Tab-separated table of C-alpha atoms in Angstrom:
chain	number	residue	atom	x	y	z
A	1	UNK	CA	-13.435	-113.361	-14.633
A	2	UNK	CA	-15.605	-111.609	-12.377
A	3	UNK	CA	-18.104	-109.225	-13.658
A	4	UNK	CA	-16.192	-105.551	-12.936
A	5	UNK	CA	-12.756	-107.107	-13.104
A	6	UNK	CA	-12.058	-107.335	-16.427
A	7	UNK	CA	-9.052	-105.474	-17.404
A	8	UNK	CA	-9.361	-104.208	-20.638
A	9	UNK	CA	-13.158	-103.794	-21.967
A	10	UNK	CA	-15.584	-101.177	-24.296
A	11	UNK	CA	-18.962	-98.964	-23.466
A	12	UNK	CA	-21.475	-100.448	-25.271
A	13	UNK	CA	-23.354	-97.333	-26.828
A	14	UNK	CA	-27.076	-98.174	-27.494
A	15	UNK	CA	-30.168	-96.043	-28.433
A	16	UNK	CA	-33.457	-95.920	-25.202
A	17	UNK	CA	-36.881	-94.022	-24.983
A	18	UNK	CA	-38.333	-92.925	-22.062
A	19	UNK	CA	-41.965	-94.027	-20.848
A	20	UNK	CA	-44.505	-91.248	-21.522
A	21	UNK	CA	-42.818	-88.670	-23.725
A	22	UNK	CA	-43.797	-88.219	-27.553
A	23	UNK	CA	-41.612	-86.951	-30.346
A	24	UNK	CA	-42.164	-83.733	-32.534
A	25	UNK	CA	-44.408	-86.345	-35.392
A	26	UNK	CA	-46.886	-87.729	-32.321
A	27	UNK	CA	-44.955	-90.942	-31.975
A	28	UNK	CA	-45.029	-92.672	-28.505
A	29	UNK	CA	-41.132	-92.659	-28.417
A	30	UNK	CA	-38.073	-90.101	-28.107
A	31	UNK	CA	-35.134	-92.381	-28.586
A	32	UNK	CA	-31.383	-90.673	-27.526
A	33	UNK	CA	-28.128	-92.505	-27.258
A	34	UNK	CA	-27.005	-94.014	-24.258
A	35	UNK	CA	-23.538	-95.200	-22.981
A	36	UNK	CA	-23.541	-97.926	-20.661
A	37	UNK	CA	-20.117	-98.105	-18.570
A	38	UNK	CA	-19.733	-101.849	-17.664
A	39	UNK	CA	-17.454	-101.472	-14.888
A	40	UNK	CA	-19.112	-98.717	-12.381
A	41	UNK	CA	-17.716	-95.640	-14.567
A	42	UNK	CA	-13.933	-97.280	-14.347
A	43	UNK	CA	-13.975	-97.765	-18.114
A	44	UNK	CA	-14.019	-93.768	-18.347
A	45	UNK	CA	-11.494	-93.243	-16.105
A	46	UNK	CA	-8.663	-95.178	-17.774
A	47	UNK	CA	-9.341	-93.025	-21.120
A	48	UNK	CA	-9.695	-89.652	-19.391
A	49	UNK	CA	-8.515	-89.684	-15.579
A	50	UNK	CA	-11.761	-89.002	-13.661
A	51	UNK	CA	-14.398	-91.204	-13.154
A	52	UNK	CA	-17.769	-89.622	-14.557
A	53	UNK	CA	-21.154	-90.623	-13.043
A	54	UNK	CA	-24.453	-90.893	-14.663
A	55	UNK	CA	-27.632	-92.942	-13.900
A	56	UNK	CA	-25.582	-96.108	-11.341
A	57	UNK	CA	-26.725	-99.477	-10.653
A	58	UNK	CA	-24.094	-100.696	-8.315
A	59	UNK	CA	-25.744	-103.673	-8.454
A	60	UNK	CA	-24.769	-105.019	-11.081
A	61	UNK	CA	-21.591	-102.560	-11.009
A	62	UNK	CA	-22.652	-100.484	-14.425
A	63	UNK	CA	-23.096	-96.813	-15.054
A	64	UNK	CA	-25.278	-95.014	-17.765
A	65	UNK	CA	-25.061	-91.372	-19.513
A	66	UNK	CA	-27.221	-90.178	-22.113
A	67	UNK	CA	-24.912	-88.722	-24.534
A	68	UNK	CA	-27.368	-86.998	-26.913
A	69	UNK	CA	-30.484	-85.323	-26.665
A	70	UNK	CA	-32.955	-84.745	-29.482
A	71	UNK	CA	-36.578	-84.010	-28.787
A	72	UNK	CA	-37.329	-86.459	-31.787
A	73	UNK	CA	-34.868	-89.511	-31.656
A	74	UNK	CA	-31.742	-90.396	-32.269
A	75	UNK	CA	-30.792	-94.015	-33.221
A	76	UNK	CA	-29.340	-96.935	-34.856
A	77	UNK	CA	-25.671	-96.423	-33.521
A	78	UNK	CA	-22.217	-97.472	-35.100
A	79	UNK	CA	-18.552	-97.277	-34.669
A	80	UNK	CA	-16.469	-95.331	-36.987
A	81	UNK	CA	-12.807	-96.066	-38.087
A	82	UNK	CA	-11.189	-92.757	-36.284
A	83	UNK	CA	-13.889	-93.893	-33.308
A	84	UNK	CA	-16.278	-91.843	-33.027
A	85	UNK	CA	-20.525	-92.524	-32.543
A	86	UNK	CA	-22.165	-92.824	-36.206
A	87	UNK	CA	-25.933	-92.821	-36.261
A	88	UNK	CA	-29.230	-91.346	-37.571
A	89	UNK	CA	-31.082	-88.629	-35.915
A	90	UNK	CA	-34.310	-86.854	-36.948
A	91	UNK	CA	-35.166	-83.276	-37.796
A	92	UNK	CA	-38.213	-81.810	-36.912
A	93	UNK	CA	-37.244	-78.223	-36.013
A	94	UNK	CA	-38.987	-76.133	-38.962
A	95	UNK	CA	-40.202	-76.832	-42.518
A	96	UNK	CA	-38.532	-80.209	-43.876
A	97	UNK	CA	-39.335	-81.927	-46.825
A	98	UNK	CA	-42.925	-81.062	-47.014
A	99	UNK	CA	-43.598	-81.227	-43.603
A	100	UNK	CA	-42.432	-85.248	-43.629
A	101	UNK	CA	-39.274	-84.625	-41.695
A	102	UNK	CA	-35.616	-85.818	-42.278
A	103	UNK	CA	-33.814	-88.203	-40.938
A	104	UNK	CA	-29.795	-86.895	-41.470
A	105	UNK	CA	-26.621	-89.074	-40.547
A	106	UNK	CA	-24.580	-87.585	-37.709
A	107	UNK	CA	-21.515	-88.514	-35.798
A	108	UNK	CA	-20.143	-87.423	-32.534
A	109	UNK	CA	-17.936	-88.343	-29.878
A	110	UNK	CA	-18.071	-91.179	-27.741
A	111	UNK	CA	-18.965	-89.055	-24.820
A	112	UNK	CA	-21.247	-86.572	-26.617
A	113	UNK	CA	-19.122	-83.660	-27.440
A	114	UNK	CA	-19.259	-82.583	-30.200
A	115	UNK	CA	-22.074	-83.885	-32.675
A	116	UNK	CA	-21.581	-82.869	-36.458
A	117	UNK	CA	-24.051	-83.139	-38.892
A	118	UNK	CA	-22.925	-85.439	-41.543
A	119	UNK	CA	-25.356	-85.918	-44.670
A	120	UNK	CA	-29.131	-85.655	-45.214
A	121	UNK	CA	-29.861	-81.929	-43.006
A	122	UNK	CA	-30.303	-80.171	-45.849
A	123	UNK	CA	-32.794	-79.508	-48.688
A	124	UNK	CA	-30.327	-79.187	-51.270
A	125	UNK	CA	-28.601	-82.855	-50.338
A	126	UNK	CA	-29.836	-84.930	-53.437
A	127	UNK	CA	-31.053	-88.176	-52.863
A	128	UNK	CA	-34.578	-87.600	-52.631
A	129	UNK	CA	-35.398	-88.998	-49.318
A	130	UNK	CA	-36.513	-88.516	-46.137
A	131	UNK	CA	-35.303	-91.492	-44.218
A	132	UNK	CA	-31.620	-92.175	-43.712
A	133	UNK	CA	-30.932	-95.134	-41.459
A	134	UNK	CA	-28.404	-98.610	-40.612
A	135	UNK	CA	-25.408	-96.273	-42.019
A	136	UNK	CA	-22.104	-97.982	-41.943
A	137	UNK	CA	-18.838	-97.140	-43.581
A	138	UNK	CA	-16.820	-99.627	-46.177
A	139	UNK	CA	-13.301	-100.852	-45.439
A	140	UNK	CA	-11.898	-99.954	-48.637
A	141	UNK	CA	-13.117	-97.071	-50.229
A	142	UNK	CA	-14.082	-95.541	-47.283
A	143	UNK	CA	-17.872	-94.805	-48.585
A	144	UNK	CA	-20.741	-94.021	-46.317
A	145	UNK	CA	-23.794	-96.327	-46.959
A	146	UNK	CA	-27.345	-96.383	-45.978
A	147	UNK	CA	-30.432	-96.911	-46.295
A	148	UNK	CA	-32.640	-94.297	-48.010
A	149	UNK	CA	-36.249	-94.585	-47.270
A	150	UNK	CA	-38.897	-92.328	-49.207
A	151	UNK	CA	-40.614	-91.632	-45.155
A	152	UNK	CA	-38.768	-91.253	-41.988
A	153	UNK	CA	-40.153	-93.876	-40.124
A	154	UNK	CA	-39.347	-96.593	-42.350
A	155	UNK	CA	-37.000	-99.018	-41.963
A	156	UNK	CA	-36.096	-100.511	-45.386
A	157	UNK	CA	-35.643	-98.636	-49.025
A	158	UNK	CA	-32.792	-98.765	-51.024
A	159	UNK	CA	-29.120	-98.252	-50.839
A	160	UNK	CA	-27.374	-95.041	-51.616
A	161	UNK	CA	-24.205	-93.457	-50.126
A	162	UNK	CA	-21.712	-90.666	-50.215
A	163	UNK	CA	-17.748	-90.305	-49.107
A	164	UNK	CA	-16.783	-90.726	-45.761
A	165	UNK	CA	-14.155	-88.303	-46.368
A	166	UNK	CA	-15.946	-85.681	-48.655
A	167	UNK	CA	-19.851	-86.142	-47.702
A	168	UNK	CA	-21.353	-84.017	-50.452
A	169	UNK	CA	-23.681	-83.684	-53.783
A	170	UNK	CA	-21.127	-84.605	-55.720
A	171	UNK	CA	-19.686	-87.987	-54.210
A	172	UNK	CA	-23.737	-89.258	-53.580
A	173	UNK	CA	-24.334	-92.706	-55.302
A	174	UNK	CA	-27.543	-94.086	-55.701
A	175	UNK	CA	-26.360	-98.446	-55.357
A	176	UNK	CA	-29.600	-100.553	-55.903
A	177	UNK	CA	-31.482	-99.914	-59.620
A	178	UNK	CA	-35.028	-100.362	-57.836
A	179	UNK	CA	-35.529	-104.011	-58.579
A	180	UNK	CA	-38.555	-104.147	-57.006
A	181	UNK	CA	-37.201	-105.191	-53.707
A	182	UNK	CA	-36.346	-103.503	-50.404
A	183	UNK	CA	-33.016	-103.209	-48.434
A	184	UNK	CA	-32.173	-102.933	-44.597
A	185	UNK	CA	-29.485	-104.499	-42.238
A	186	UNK	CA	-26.507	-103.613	-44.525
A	187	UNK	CA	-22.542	-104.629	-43.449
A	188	UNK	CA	-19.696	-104.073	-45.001
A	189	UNK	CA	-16.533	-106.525	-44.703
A	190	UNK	CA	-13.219	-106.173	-44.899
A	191	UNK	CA	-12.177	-107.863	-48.324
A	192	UNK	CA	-14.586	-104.851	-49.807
A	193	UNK	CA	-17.576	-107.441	-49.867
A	194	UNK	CA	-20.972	-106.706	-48.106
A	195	UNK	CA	-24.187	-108.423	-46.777
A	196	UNK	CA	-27.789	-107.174	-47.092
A	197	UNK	CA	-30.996	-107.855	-45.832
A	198	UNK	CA	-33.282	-107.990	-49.302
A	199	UNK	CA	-37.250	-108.899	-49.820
A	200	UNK	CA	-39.313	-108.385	-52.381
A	201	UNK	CA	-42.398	-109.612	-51.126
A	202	UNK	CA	-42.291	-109.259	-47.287
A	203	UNK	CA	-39.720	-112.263	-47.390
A	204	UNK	CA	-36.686	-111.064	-46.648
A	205	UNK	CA	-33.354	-112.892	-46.897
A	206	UNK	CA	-29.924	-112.543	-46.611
A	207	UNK	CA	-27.704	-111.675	-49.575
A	208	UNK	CA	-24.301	-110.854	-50.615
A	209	UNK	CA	-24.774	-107.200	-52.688
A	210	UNK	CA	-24.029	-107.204	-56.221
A	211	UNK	CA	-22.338	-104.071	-56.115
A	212	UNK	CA	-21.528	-104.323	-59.999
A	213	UNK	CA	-25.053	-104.470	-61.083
A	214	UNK	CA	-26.678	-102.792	-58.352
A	215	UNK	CA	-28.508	-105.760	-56.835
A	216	UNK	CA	-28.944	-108.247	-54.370
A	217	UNK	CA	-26.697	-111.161	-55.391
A	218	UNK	CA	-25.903	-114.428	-54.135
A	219	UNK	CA	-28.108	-115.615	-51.474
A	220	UNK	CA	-26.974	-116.539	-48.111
A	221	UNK	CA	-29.565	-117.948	-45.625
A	222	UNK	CA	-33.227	-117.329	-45.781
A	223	UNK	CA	-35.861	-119.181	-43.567
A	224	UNK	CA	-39.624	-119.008	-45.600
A	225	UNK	CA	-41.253	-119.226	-42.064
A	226	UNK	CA	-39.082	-116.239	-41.099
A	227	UNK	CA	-37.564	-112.827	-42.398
A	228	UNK	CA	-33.736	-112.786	-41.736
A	229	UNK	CA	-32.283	-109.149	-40.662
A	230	UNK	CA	-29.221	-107.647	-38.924
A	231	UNK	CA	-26.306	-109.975	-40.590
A	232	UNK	CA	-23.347	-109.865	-38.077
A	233	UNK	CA	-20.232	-112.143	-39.247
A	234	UNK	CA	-17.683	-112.767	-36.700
A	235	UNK	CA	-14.034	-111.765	-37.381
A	236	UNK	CA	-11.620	-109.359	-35.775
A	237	UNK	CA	-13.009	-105.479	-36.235
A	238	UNK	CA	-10.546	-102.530	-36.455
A	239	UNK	CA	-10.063	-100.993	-33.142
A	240	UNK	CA	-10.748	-97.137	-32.898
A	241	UNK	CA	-8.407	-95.015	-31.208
A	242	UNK	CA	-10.553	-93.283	-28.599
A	243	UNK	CA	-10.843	-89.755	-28.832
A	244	UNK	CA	-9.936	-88.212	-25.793
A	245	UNK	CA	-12.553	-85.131	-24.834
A	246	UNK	CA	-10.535	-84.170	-21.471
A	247	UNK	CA	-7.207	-83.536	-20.444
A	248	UNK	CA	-6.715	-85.585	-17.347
A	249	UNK	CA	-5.946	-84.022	-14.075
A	250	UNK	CA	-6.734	-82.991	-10.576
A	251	UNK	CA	-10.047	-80.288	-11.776
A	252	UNK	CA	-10.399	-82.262	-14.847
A	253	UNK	CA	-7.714	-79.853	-16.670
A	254	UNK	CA	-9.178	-77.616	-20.436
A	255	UNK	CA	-11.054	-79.276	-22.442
A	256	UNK	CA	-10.077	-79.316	-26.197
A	257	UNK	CA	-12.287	-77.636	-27.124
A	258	UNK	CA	-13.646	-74.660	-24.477
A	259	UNK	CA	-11.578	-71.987	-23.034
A	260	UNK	CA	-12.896	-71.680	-19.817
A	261	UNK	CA	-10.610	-72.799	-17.218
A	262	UNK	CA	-12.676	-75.228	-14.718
A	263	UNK	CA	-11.051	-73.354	-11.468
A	264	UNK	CA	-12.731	-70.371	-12.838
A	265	UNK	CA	-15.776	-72.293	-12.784
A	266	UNK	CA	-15.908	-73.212	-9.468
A	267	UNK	CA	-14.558	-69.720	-8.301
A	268	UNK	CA	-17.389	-67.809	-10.549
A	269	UNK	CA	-20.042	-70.651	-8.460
A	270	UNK	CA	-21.159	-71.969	-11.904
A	271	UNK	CA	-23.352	-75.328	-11.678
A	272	UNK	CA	-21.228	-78.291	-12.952
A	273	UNK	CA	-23.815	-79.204	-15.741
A	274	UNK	CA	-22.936	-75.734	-17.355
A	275	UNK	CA	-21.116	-75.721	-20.681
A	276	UNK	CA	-19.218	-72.894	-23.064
A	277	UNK	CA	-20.029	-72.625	-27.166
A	278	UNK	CA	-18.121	-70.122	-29.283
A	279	UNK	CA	-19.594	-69.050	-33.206
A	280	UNK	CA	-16.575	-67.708	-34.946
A	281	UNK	CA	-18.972	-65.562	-37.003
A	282	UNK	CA	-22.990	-65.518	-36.982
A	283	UNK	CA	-23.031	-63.731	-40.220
A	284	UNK	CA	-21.129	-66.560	-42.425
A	285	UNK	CA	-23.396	-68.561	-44.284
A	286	UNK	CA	-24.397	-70.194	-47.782
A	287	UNK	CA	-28.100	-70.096	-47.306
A	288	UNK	CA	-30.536	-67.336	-49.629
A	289	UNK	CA	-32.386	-64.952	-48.502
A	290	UNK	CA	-35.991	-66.080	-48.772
A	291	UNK	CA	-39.575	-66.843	-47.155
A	292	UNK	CA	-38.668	-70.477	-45.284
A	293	UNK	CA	-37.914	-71.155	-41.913
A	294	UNK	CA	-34.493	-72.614	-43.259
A	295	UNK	CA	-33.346	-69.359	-45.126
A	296	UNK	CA	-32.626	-65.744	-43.792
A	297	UNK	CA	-34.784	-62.825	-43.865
A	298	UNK	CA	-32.078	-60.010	-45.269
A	299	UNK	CA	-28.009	-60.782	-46.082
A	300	UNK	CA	-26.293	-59.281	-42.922
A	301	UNK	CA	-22.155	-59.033	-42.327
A	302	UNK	CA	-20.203	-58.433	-39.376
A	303	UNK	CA	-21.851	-55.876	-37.124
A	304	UNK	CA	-25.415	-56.543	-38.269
A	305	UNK	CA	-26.090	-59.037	-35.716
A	306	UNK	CA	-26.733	-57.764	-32.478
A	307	UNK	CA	-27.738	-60.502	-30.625
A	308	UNK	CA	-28.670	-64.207	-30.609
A	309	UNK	CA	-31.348	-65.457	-28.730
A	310	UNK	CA	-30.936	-68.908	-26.974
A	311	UNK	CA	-33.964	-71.038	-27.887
A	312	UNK	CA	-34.414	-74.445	-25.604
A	313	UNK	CA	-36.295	-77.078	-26.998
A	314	UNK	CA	-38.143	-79.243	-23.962
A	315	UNK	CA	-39.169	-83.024	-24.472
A	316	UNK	CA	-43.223	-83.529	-24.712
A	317	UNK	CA	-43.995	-85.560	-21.880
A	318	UNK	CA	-47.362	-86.606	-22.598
A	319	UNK	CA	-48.719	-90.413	-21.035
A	320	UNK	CA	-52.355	-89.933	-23.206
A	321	UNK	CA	-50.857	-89.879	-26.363
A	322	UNK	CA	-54.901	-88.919	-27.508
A	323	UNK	CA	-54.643	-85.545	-26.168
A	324	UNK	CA	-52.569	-84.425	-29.102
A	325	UNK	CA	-53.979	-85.988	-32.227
A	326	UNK	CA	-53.052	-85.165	-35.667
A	327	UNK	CA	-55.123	-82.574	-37.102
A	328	UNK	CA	-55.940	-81.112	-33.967
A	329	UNK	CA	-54.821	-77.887	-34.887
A	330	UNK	CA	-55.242	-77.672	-38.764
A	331	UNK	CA	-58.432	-75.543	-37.877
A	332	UNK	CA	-56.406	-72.903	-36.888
A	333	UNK	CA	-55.049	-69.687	-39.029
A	334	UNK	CA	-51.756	-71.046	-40.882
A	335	UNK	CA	-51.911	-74.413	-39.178
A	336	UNK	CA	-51.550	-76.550	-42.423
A	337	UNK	CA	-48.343	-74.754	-42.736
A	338	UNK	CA	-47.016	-73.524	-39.324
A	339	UNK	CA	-44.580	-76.263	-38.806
A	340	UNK	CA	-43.133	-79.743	-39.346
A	341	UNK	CA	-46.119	-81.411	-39.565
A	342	UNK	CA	-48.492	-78.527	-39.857
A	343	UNK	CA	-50.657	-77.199	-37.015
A	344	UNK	CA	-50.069	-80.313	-34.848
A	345	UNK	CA	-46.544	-80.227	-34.580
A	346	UNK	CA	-46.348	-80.464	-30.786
A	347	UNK	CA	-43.003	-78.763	-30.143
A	348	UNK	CA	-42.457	-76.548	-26.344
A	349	UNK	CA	-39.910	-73.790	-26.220
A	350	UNK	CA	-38.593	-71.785	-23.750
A	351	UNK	CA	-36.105	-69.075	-23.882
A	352	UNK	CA	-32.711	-69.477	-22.176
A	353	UNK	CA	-31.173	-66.445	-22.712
A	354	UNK	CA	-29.429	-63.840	-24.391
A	355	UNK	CA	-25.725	-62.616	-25.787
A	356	UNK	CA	-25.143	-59.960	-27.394
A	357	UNK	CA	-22.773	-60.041	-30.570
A	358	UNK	CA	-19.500	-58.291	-30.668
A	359	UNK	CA	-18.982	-55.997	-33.991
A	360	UNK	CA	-16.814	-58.240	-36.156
A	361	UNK	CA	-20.119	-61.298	-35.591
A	362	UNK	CA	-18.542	-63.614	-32.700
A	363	UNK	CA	-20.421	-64.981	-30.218
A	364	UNK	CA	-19.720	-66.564	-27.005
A	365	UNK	CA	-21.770	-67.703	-24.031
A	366	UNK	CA	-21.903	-70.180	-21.209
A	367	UNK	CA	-25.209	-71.641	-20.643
A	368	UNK	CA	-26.754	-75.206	-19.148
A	369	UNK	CA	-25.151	-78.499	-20.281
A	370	UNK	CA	-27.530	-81.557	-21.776
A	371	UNK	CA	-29.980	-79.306	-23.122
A	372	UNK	CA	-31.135	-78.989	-26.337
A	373	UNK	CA	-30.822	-75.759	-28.038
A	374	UNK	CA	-31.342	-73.564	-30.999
A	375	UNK	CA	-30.276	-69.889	-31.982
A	376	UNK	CA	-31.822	-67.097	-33.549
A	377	UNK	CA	-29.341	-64.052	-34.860
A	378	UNK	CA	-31.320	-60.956	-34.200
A	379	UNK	CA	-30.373	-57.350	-36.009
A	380	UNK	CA	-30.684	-54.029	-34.095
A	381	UNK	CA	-34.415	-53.990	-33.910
A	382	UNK	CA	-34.366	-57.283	-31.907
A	383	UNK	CA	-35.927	-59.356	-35.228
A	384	UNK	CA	-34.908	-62.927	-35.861
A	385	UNK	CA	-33.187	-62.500	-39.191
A	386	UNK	CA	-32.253	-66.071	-38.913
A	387	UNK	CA	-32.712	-69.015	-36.937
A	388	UNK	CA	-30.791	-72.267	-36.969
A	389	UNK	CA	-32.947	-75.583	-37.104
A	390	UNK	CA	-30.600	-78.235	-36.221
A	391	UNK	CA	-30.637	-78.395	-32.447
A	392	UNK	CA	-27.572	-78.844	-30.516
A	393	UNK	CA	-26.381	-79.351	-26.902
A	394	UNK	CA	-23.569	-79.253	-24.781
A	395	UNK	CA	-22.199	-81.947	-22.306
A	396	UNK	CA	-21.637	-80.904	-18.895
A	397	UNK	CA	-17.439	-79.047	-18.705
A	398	UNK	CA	-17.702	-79.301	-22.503
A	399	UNK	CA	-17.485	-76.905	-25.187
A	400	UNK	CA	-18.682	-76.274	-28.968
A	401	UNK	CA	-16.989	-74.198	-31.883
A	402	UNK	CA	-19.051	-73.195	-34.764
A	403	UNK	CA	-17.300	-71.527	-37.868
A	404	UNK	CA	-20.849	-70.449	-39.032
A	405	UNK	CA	-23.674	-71.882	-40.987
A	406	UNK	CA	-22.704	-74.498	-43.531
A	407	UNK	CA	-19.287	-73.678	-43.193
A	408	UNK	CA	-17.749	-76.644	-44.722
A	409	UNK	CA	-17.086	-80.136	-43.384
A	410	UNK	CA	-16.008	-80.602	-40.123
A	411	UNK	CA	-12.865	-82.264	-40.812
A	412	UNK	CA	-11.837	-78.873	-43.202
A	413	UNK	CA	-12.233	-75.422	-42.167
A	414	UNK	CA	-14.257	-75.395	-38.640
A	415	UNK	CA	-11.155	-75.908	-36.971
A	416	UNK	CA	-9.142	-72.994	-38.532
A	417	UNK	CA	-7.387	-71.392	-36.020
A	418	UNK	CA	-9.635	-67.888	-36.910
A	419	UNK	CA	-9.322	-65.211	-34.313
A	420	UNK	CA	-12.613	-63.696	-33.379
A	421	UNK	CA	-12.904	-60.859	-30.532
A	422	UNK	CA	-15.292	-62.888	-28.479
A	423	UNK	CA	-12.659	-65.356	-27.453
A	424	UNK	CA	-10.618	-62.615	-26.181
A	425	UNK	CA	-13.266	-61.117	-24.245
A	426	UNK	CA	-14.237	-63.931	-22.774
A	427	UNK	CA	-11.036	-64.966	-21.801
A	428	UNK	CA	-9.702	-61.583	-20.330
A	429	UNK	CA	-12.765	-60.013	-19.539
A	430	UNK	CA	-15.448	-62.711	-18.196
A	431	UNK	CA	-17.798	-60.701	-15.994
């Protein structure tokens, strides 16, 4: 048929860098995730009743939205079985791994919702690594696997994974026995069987994995003259319910996830690219006390935090990549230590705002959509006594919950229906 009359069709989701920015480790690249509507923005109104705009080309009759925003990049996209966005995204924000950086697995929504961190954020994750990349999940057991790379930036190492269902320490599997060989371009098939890209020396092939003994098995194709990547068989995929962010209806309806009616948004003369987050409880979290960015400077419970500070991160936009070389600043007190990459870590921040905290440590606050973001809980004196480091960010009408730091997997206890004062006051009292 004509292009833009086909019935029934998909976004195709796809990771782009802007010219002229630079990422938090100097590289000439920010890479985000990008859905690309292929019938004018038509495709999002069957699924939720409005059709959304982002960057047109009518044209050629397509519409794009950026649906995540990382100052470093986000990448190497994939489609889950309950349908959401699987893909890798690196951490810069603080202290990780040395200074090298990690590179966690993360899954959101289709339309940038709601991202969750999946495996790889924190230091206590084993595995080793700092790289996490081409992650895909198996039919059968339903087991996340990837590549794990000793450096962020690389693209091969060798296989590992945890559970889909129950990402943790204790379901992590190291596959390949380090054979002397490197892995990339992994895919998993239905009849519990999967294809790898494998090399040892530079020459890599395709391979059916040997999942028995931990090694590439029998070979598949490979061209001497060329190395063979990305393995793609054709057969019919399982199709993933959508996951419908909006209610459909005349002002968009409530989201699922905010409670801020959208009337009340346009009454109250909000911009439209403003966005609602809720924290169930500031003070609930796993991590020590301790001297690192990633820990918290004194144990605090409900009524200790005051206050969180609203930390934006902005995107370096930077066309001579030479201004900022590495080691600029390691002349400078602390700079070998002072960040992510030590005293050249070129990372901009701007405060957004302020909320204060009500007594039993919820938190809630509307502030501006497609931005990314950090917070810092602050105690009476006004003193950080803990910041988070994974950025997040809120789509335009959206909103976030958070059940408080490393509060269990996603799919478990951050959706407990826990009643916290600051949903109440927000919802009878929004001044």
């Amino acid at each position: 048929k004509e292009r833009g009359t086909v019935e029934k069709t998909g976004f195709i989701i796809f990771a782009g860098s802007p010219d002229g920015v630079m990422d938090e480790f100097h590289n000439p690249y920010a890479y985000n995730l990008f859905r690309l509507d292929t019938q004018g923005g038509h495709v999002t109104g069957r699924i939720t009743g409005h059709v959304l705009s982002g960057i047109e080309f009518p044209s050629i009759n397509t519409t794009i939205d950026q649906t995540t925003y990382n100052i470093s990049s986000n990448f190497d996209p994939t489609t889950t079985p309950d349908g959401n966005i699987l893909f890798s995204s690196t951490q810069a924000n603080g202290s990780r791994a040395g200074g090298k950086g990690r590179v966690m697995l993360c899954v959101d929504n289709w339309d940038g919702a709601y991202p969750r961190p999946i495996y790889g954020n924190c230091g206590g994750e084993v595995g080793g690594a700092s790289g996490r990349s081409q992650a895909k999940i198996t039919f059968g057991d339903r087991r996340l696997v990837y590549v794990e790379s000793p450096y962020m930036n690389w693209g091969v190492g060798q296989l590992a994974s945890v559970s889909w269902d129950a990402p943790y320490n204790k379901t992590y599997e190291r596959l390949t026995k380090d054979d002397g060989g490197l892995y990339r371009s992994l895919y998993p098939l239905p009849d519990d069987r999967m294809l790898v890209s494998y090399g040892e020396r530079g020459d890599f092939g395709i391979y059916w994995f040997d999942c028995k003994n931990g090694k590439a098995g029998e070979l598949v194709h490979n061209d001497p003259e060329w190395n063979d990547h990305q393995p793609a068989p054709i057969y019919i995929k399982y199709r993933p319910r959508w996951i419908n962010t909006f209610t459909a209806g005349k002002n968009f309806g409530v989201t699922a996830v905010t409670y801020q009616p959208f009337d009340q948004v346009k009454v109250e003369g909000y911009p439209h690219s403003w966005a609602t987050w809720i924290c169930f409880d500031t003070t609930l979290t796993d991590l020590p006390v301790g001297p690192y960015p990633h820990q918290k400077a004194k144990d605090t419970k409900p009524g200790d935090v005051k206050a969180v500070r609203i930390v934006e991160g902005v995107q370096c936009v930077e066309p001579d990549a030479n201004r900022f070389k590495a080691g600029a600043g390691s002349h400078l007190v602390g700079g070998s230590r002072s960040s992510s990459n030590s005293g050249t870590a070129y990372q901009q921040r701007r405060i957004i705002g302020y909320q204060y905290v009500e007594d039993d440590g919820s938190v809630v606050t509307s502030q501006t959509a497609d931005t990314p973001y950090y917070i810092q809980n602050l105690d009476e004196r006004g003193v950080a006594v803990q910041a988070a480091l994974t950025r997040a960010y809120l789509r335009p009408y959206h909103g976030r919950i958070c059940s408080g730091c490393h509060d269990g997997s996603y799919r478990g206890r951050a959706f407990q229906n826990q009643h916290a004062k600051a949903l109440y006051n927000w919802w009878y009292d929004d001044r």
